PDB file of C-alpha atoms in Angstrom:
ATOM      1  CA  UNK A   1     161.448 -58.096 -64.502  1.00 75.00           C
ATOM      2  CA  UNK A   2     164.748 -57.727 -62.718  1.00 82.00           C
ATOM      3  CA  UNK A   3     166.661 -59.345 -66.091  1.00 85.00           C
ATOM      4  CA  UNK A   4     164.738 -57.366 -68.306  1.00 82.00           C
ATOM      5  CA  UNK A   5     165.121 -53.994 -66.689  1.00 83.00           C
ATOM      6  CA  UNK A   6     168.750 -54.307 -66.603  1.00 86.00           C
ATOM      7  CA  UNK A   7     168.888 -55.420 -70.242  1.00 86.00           C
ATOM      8  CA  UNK A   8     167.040 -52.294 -71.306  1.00 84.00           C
ATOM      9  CA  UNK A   9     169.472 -50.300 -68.722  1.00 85.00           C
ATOM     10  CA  UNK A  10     172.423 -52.254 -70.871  1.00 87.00           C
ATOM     11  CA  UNK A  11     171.599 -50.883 -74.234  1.00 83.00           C
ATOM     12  CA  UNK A  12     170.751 -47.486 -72.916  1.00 84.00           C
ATOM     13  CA  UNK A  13     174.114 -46.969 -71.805  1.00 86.00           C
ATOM     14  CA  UNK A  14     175.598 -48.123 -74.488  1.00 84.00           C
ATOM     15  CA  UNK A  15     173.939 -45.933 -76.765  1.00 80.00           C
ATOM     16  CA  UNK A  16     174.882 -43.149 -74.725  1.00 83.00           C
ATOM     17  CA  UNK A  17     178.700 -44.561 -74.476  1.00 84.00           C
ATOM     18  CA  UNK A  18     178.551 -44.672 -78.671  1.00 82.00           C
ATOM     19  CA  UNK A  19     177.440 -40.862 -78.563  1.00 81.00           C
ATOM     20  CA  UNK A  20     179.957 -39.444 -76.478  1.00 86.00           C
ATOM     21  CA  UNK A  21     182.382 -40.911 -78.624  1.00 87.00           C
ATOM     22  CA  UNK A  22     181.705 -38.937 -82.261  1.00 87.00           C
ATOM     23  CA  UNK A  23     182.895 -35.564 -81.271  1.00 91.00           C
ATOM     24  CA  UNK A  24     186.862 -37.383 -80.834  1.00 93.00           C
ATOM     25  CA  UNK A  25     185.850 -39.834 -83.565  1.00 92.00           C
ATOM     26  CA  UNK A  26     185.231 -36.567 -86.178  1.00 93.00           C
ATOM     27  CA  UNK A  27     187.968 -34.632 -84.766  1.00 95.00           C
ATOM     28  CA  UNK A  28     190.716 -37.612 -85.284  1.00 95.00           C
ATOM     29  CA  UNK A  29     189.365 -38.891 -88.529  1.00 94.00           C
ATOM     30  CA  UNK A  30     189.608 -34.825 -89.779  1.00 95.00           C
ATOM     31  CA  UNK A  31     193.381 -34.553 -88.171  1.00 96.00           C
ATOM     32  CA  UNK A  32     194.207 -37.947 -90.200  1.00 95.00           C
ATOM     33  CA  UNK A  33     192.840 -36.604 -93.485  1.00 95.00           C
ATOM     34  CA  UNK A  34     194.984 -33.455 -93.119  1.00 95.00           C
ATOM     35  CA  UNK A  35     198.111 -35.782 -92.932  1.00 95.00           C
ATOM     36  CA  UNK A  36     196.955 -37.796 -96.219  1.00 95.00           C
ATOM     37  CA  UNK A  37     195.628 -41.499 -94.120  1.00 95.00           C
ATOM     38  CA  UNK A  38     193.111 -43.142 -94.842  1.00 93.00           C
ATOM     39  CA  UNK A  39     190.601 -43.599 -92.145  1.00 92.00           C
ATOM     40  CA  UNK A  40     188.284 -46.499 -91.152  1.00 91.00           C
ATOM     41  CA  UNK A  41     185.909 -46.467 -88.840  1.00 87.00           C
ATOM     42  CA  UNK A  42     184.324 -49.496 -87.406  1.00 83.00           C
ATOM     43  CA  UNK A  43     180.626 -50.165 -86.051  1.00 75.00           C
ATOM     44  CA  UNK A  44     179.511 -52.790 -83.721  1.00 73.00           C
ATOM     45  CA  UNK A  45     175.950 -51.487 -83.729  1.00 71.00           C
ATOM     46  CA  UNK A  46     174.380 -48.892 -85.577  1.00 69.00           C
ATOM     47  CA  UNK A  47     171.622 -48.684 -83.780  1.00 70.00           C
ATOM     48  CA  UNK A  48     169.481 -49.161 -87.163  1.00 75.00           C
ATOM     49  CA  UNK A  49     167.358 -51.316 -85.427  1.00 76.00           C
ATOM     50  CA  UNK A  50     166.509 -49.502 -82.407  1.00 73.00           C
ATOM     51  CA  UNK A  51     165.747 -46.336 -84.812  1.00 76.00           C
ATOM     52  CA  UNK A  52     163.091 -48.982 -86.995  1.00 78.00           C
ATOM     53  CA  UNK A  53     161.257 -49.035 -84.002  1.00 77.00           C
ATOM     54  CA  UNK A  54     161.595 -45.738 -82.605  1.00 77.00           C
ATOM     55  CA  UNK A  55     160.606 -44.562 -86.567  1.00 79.00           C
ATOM     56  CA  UNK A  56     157.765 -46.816 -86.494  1.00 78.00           C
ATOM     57  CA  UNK A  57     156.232 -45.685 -83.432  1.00 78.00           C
ATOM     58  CA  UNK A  58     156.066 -42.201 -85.342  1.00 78.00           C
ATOM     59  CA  UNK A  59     154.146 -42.897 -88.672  1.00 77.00           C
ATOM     60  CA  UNK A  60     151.718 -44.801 -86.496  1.00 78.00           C
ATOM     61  CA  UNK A  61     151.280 -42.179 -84.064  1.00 77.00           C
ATOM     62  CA  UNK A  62     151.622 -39.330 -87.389  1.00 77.00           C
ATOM     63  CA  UNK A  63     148.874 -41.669 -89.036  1.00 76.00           C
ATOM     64  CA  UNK A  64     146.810 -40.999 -86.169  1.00 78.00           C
ATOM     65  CA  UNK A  65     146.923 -37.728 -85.552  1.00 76.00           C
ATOM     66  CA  UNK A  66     145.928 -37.216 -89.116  1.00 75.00           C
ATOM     67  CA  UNK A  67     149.608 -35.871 -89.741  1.00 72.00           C
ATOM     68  CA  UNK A  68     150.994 -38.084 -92.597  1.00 72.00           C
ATOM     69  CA  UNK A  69     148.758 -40.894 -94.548  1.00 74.00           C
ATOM     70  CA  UNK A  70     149.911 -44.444 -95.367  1.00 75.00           C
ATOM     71  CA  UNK A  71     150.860 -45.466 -98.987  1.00 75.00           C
ATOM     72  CA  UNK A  72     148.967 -48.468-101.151  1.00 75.00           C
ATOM     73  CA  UNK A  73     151.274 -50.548 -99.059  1.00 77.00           C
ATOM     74  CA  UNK A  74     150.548 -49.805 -96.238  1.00 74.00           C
ATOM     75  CA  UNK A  75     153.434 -47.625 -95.272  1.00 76.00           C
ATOM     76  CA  UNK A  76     154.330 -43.737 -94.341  1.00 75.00           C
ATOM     77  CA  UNK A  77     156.732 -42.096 -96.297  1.00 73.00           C
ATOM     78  CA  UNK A  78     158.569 -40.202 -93.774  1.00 71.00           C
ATOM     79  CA  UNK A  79     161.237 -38.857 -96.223  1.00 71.00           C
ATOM     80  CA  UNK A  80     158.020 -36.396 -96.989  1.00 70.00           C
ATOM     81  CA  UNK A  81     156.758 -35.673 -93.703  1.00 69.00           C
ATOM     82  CA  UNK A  82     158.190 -33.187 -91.071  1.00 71.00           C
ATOM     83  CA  UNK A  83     159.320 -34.337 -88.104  1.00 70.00           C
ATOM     84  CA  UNK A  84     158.020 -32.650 -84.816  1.00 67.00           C
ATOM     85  CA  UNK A  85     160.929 -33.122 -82.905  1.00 69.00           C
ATOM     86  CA  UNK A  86     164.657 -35.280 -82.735  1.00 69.00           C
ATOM     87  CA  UNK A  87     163.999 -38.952 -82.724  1.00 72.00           C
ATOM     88  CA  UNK A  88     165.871 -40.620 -79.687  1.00 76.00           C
ATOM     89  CA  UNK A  89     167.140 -44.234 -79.752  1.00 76.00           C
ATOM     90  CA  UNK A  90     168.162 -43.907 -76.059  1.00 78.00           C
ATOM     91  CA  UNK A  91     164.556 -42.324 -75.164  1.00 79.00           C
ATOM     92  CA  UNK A  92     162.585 -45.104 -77.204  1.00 79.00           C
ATOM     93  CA  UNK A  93     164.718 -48.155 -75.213  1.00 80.00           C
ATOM     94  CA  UNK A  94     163.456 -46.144 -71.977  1.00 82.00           C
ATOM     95  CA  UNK A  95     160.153 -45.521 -73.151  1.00 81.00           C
ATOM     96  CA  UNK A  96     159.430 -48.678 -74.774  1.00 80.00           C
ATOM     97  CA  UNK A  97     160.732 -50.766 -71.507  1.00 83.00           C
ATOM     98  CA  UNK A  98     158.650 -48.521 -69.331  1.00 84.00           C
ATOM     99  CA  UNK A  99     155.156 -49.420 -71.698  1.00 82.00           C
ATOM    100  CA  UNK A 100     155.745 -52.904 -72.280  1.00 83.00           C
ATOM    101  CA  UNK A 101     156.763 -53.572 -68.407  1.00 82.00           C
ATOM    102  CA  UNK A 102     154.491 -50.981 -66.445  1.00 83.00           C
ATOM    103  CA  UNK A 103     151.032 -50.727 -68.813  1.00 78.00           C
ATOM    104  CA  UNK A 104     148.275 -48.251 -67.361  1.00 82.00           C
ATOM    105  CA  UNK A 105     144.676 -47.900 -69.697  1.00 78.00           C
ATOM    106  CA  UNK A 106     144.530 -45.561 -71.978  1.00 75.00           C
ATOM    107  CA  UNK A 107     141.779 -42.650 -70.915  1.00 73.00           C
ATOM    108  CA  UNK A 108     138.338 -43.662 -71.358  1.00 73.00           C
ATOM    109  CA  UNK A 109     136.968 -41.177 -74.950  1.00 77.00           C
ATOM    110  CA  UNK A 110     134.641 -40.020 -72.883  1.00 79.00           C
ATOM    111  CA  UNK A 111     134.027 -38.239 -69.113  1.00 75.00           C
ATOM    112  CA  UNK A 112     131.756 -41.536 -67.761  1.00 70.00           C
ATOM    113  CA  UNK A 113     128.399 -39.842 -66.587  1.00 77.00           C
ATOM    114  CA  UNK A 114     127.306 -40.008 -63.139  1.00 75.00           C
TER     115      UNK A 114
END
């Protein structure tokens, strides 16, 4: 669990790393432009991927709720639904490590009677 944990630690902190970057990023590309360069930026990750998951995760549990409803195929259009707070590709590596690695059972539906 060792491995795992700090592979999940790994991509947290790089996602942070890649965040605390943009501010300079913006205000260097905008200082270029004034002076007439052109400006490219490069990506090694997007963190498209990560943001699949963490966007998954949110029509099911939207579906659920009773929220949003799935298309014919089987799919939520979240372009139409409102969002109830900022999606976090650093809090879904935590959280997702943390469910898959330390499970507890969901509450029973109902109190059990004595």
């Amino acid at each position: 669990i060792w491995r795992l944990y700090f592979a999940a630690q790994q991509r947290f902190y790089k996602e942070m790393c890649i965040c605390a970057k943009v501010d300079e990023v913006v205000a260097q590309a905008k200082k270029y432009l004034e002076n007439d360069h052109s400006i490219v930026i490069g990506l090694q990750s997007t963190g498209e991927a990560g943001m699949d998951v963490t966007l998954n995760e949110l029509a099911e549990s939207l579906v659920e709720s009773g929220s949003a409803r799935k298309d014919q195929k089987g799919k939520v259009d979240l372009e139409n639904v409102d969002l109830p707070n900022l999606l976090s590709t650093c809090g879904s590596i935590m959280s997702n490590f943390l469910r898959s690695h330390f499970p507890i059972a969901p509450p029973p539906q109902e109190a059990p009677k004595i």
